[in-house]
CSV table of C-alpha atoms in Angstrom, one decimal:
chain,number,residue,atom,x,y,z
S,3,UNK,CA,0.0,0.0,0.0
S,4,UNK,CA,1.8,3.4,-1.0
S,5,UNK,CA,1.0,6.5,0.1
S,6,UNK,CA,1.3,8.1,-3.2
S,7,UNK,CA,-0.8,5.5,-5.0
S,8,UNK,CA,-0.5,5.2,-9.0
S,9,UNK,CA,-2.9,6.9,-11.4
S,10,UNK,CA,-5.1,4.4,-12.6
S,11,UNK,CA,-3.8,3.5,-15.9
S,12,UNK,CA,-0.6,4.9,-15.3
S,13,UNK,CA,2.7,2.1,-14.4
S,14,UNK,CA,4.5,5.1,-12.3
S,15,UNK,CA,4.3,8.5,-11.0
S,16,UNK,CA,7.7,10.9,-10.1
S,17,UNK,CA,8.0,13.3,-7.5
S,18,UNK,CA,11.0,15.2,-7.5
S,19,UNK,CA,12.9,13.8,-4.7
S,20,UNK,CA,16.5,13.3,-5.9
S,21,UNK,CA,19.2,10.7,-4.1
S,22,UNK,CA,21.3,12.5,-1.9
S,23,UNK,CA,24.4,13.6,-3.6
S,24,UNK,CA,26.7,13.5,-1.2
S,25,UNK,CA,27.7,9.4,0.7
S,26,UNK,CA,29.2,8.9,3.7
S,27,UNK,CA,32.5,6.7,4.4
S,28,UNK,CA,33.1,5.6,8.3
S,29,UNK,CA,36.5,6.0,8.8
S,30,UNK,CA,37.0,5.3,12.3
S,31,UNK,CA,34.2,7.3,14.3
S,32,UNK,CA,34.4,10.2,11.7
S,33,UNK,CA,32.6,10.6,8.4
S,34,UNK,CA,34.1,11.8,5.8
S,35,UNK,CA,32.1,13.8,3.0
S,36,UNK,CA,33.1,12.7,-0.9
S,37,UNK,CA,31.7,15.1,-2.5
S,38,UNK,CA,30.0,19.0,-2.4
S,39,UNK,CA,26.4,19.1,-4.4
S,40,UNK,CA,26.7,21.9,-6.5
S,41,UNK,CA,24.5,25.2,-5.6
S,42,UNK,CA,21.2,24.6,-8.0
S,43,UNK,CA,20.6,28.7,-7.8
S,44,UNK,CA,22.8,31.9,-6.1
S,45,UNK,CA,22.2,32.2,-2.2
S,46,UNK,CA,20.0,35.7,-3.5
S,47,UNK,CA,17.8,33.6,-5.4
S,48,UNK,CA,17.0,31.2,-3.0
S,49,UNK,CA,16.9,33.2,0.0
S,50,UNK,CA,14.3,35.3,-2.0
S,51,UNK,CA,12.1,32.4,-2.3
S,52,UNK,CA,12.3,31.2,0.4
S,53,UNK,CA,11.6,34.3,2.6
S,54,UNK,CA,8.0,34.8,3.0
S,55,UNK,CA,7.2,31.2,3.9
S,56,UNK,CA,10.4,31.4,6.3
S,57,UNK,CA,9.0,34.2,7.8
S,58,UNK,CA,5.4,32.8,8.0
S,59,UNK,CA,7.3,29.5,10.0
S,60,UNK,CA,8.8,31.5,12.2
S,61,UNK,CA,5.8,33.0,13.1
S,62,UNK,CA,3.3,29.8,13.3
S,63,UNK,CA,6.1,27.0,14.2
S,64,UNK,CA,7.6,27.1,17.6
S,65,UNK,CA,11.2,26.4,16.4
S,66,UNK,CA,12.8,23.6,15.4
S,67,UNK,CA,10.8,20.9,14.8
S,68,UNK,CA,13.5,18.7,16.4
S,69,UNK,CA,14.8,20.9,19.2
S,70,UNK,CA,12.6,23.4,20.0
S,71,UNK,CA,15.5,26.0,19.3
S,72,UNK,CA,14.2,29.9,18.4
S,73,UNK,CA,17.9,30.6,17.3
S,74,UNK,CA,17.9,33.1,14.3
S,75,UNK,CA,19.5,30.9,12.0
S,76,UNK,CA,17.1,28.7,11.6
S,77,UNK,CA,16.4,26.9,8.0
S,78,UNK,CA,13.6,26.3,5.7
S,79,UNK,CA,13.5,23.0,4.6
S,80,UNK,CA,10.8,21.4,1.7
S,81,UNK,CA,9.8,17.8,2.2
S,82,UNK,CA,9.6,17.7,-1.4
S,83,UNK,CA,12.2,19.8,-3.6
S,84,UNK,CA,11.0,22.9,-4.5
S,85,UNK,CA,11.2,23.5,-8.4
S,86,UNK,CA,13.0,27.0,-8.6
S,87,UNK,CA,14.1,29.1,-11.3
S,88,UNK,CA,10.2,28.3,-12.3
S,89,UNK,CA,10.0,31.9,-13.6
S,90,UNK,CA,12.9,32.1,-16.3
S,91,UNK,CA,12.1,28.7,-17.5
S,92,UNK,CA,9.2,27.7,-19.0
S,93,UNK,CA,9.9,24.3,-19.1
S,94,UNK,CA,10.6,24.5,-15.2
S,95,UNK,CA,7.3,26.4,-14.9
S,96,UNK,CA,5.4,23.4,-16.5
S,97,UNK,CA,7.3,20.2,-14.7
S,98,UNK,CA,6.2,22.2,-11.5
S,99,UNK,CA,2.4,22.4,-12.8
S,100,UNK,CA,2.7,18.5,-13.3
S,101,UNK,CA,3.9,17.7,-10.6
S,102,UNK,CA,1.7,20.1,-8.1
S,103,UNK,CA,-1.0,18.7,-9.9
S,104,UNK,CA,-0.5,15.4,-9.4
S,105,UNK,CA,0.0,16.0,-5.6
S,106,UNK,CA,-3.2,17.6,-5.7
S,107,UNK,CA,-4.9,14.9,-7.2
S,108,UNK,CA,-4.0,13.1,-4.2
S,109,UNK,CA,-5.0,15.6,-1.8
S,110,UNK,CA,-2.1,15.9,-0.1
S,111,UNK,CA,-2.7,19.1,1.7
S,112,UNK,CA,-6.2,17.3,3.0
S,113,UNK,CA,-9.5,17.5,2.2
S,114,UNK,CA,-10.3,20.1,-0.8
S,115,UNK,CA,-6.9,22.1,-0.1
S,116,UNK,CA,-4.8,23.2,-2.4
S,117,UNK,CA,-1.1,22.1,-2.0
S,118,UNK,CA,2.0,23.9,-3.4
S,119,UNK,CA,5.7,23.2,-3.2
S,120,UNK,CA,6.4,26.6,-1.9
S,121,UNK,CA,3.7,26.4,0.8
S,122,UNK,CA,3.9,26.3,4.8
S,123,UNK,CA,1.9,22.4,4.1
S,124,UNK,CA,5.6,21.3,2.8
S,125,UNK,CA,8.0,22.6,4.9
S,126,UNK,CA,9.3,23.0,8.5
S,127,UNK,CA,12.3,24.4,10.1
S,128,UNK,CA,15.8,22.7,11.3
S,129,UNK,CA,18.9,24.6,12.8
S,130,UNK,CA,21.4,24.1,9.3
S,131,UNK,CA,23.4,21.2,10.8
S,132,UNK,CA,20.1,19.5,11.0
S,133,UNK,CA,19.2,20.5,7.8
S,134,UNK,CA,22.1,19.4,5.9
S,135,UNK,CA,22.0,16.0,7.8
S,136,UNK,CA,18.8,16.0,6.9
S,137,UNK,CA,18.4,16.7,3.3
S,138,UNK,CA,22.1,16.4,1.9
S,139,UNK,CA,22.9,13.2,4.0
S,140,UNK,CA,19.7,11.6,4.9
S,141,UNK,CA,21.3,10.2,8.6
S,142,UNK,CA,18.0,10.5,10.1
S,143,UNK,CA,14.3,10.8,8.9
S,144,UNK,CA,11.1,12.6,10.6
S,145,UNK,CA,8.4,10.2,10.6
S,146,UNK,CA,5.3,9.6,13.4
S,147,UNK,CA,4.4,7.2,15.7
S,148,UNK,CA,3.8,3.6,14.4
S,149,UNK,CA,0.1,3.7,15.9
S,150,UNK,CA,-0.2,6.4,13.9
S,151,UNK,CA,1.0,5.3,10.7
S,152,UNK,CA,-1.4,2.5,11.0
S,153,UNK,CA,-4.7,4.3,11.5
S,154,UNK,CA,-3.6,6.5,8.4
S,155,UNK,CA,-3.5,3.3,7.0
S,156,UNK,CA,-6.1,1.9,7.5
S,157,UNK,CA,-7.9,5.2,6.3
S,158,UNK,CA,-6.2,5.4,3.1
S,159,UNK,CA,-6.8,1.9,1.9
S,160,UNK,CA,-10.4,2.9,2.2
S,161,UNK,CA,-10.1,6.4,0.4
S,162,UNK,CA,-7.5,4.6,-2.1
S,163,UNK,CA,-10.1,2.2,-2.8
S,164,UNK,CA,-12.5,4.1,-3.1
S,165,UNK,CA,-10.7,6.1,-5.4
S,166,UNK,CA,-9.9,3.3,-7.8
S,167,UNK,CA,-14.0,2.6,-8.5
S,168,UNK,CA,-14.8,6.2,-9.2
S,169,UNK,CA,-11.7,6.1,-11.7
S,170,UNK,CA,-13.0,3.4,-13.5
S,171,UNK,CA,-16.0,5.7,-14.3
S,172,UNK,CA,-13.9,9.2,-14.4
S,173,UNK,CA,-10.3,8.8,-15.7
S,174,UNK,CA,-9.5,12.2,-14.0
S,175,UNK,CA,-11.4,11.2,-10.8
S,176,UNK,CA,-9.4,12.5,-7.8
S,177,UNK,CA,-8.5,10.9,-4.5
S,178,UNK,CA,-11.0,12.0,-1.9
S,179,UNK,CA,-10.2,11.7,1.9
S,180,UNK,CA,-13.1,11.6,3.9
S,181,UNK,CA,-11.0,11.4,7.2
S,182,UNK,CA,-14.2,11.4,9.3
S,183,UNK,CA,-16.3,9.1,8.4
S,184,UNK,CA,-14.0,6.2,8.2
S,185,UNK,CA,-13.4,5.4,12.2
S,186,UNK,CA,-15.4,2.6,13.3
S,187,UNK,CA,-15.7,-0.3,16.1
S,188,UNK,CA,-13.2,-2.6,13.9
S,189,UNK,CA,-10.1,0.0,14.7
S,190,UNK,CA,-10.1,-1.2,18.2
S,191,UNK,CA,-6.6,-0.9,18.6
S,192,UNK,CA,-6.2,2.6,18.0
S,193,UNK,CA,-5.7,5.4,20.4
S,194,UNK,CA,-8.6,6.8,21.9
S,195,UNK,CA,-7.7,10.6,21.7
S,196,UNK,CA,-6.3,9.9,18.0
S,197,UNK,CA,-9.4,8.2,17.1
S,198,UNK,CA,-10.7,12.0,17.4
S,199,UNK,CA,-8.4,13.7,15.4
S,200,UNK,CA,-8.4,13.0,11.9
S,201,UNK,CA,-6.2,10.5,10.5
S,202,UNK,CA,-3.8,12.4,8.5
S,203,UNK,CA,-3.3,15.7,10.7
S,204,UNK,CA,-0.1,15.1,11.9
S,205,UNK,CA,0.2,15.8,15.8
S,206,UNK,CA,3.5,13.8,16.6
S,207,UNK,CA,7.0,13.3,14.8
S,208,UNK,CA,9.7,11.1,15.6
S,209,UNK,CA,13.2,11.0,14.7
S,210,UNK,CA,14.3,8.0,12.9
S,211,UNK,CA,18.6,7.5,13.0
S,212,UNK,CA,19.6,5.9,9.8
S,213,UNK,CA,23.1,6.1,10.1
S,214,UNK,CA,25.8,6.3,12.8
S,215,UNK,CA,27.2,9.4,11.8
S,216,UNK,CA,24.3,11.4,13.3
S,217,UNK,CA,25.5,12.4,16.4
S,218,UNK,CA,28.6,9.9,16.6
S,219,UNK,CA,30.5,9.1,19.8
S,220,UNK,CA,27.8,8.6,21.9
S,221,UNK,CA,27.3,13.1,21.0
S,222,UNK,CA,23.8,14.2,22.5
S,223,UNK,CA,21.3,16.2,21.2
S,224,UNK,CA,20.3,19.5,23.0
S,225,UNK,CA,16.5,19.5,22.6
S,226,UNK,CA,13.9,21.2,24.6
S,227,UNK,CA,10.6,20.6,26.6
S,228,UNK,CA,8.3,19.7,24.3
S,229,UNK,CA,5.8,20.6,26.7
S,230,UNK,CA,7.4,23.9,27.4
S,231,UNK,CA,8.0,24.8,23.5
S,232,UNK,CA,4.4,27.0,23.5
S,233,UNK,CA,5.4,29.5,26.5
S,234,UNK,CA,5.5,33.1,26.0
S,235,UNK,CA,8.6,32.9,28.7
S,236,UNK,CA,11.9,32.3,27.9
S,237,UNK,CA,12.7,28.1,28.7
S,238,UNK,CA,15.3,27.6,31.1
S,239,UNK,CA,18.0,25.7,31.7
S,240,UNK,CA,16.5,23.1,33.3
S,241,UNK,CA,13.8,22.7,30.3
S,242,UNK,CA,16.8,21.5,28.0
S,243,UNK,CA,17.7,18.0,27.9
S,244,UNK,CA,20.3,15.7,26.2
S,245,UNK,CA,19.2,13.0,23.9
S,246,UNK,CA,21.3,10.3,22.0
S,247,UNK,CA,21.1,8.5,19.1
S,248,UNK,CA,19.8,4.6,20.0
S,249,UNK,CA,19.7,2.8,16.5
S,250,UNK,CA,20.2,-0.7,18.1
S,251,UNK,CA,16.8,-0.8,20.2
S,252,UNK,CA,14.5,2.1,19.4
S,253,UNK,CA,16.1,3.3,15.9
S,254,UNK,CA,15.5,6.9,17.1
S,255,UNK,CA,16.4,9.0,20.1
S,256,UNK,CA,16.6,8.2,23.6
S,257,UNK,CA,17.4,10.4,26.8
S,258,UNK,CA,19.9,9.1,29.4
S,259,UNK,CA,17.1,6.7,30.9
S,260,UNK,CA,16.2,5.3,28.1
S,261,UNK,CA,13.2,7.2,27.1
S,262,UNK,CA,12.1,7.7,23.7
S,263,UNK,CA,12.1,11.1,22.7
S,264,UNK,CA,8.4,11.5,21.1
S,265,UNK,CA,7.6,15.7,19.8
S,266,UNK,CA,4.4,16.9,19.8
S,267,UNK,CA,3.6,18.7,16.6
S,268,UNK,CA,2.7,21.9,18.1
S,269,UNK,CA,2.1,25.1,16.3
S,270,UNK,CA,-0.3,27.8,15.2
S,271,UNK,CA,-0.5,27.0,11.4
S,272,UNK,CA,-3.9,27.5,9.7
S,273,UNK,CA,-5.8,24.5,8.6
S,274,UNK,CA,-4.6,25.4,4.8
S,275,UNK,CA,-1.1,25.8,6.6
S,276,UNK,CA,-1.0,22.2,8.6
S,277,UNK,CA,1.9,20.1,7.8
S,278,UNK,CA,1.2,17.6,4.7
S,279,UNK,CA,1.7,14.0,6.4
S,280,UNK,CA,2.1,12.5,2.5
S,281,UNK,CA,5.1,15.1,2.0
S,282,UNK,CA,6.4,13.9,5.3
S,283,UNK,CA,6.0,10.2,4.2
S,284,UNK,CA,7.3,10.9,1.3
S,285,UNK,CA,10.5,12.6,2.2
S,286,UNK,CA,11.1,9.8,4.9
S,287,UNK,CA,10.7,7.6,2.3
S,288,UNK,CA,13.5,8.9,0.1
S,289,UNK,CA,15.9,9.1,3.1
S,290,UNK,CA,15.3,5.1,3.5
S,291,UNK,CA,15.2,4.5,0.4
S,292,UNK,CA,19.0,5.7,0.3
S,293,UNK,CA,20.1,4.4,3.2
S,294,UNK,CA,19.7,0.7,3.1
């Protein structure tokens, strides 16, 4: 069952989601990088697209998605790569129109929402060692909890199936997620207070370690409070803890005592603004993908 199920009639779909361009070599307990990407537009170019919806995040998101870190140099990240340079080439232009279109097909922003590369519904924000970890080296993924993943699931097999009759009829039928109406008594398993929240509204991520090299020799992670991430006061010092990587038994991050780290999704987005759990998929997808 995928996520981004194929068009009826159609034997495969792209996203533009490139490999990562850079590997990793363990040399010891250092990584060594083989090779630099090189820049896809000037520093001007992209910092001008990227502004507004920076500035929106800044505003809506309460830091890092990971951390919880308000520092100013926090990036913009897309779950799926931004087309840019969209308004000097046509042919640009139109491979973004196919591919927005196709996303919106699937209704990846939700119900009746339009999505767009550029929007809040495909990005977040990371401090830029996170970032290029992240995107350039795919050592760890952002995914949710398994419970989670398996009430979206169960939805979307629905929806997809639904789908596929109505495209049988309508060639240009769209995928239509009716995310209330498909809880019933046979999801038993499921969690209560997610059974009332809808099945794709992402309230929880989790950091998924795909390689050693994120935070090697036993390094923590500085990360704050979730719970103290929404205050109006500045955290203290005391509200920061140290996580480390655990890829052996958990696969994601764990704090001294064992604990898995587990980050509410908290923020003040819109509903058009909410992050898309598809992109999210997606992107986590293309870091696995890669990585084994």
């Amino acid at each position: 069952m995928s996520f981004l199920a194929s068009f009826p009639g159609k034997t495969a779909i792209y996203v533009d989601i490139p490999a990562p361009s850079t590997k990793i070599i363990l040399a010891g307990d250092q990584a060594s990088r083989t090779s630099n990407p090189p820049s896809t537009c000037s520093s001007k170019t992209a910092y001008k697209s990227q502004s507004r919806t920076r500035h929106r995040a800044l505003i809506t998101d309460h830091g890092s998605a990971v951390t919880g870190s308000v520092q100013a140099n926090l990036q913009l990240i897309h779950l799926i790569n931004e087309i840019r340079g969209t308004k000097k080439d046509p042919e640009k232009a139109a491979r973004r129109q196919r591919v927005e279109a196709l996303l919106n097909r699937q209704e990846f922003s939700g119900k009746n929402r339009t999505f767009h590369l550029t929007s809040l519904a495909n990005t977040l924000l990371l401090e830029p060692g996170l970032r290029i970890d992240l995107d350039l080296y795919a050592l760890f993924c952002l995914t949710i909890p398994l419970n989670q993943l398996l009430l979206a699931l169960t939805s979307l097999a629905l929806d997809n199936n639904d789908w596929t009759n109505r495209a049988k009829i309508d060639c240009n039928a769209k995928r239509e997620l009716d995310v209330r109406a498909h809880f019933s008594k046979t999801i038993v398993e499921a969690d209560s207070e997610q059974l009332s929240k809808a099945p794709y509204l992402v309230t929880t991520i989790q950091v998924f370690v795909l390689h050693p090299s994120f935070q090697p020799n036993n390094m923590p992670l500085v990360i704050l409070d979730p719970a103290v991430r929404d205050r109006p006061a500045p955290a203290a010092a005391s509200h920061w803890k140290l996580y480390f990587s655990d890829i052996e038994n958990t696969g994601g991050l764990v704090d001294s005592e064992g604990n898995a780290l587990s980050l509410p999704w908290q923020i003040s987005r819109t509903d058009d603004e909410q992050l898309s759990l598809f992109a999210l998929i997606v992107n986590s997808y293309s870091k696995l993908r890669h990585s084994f």
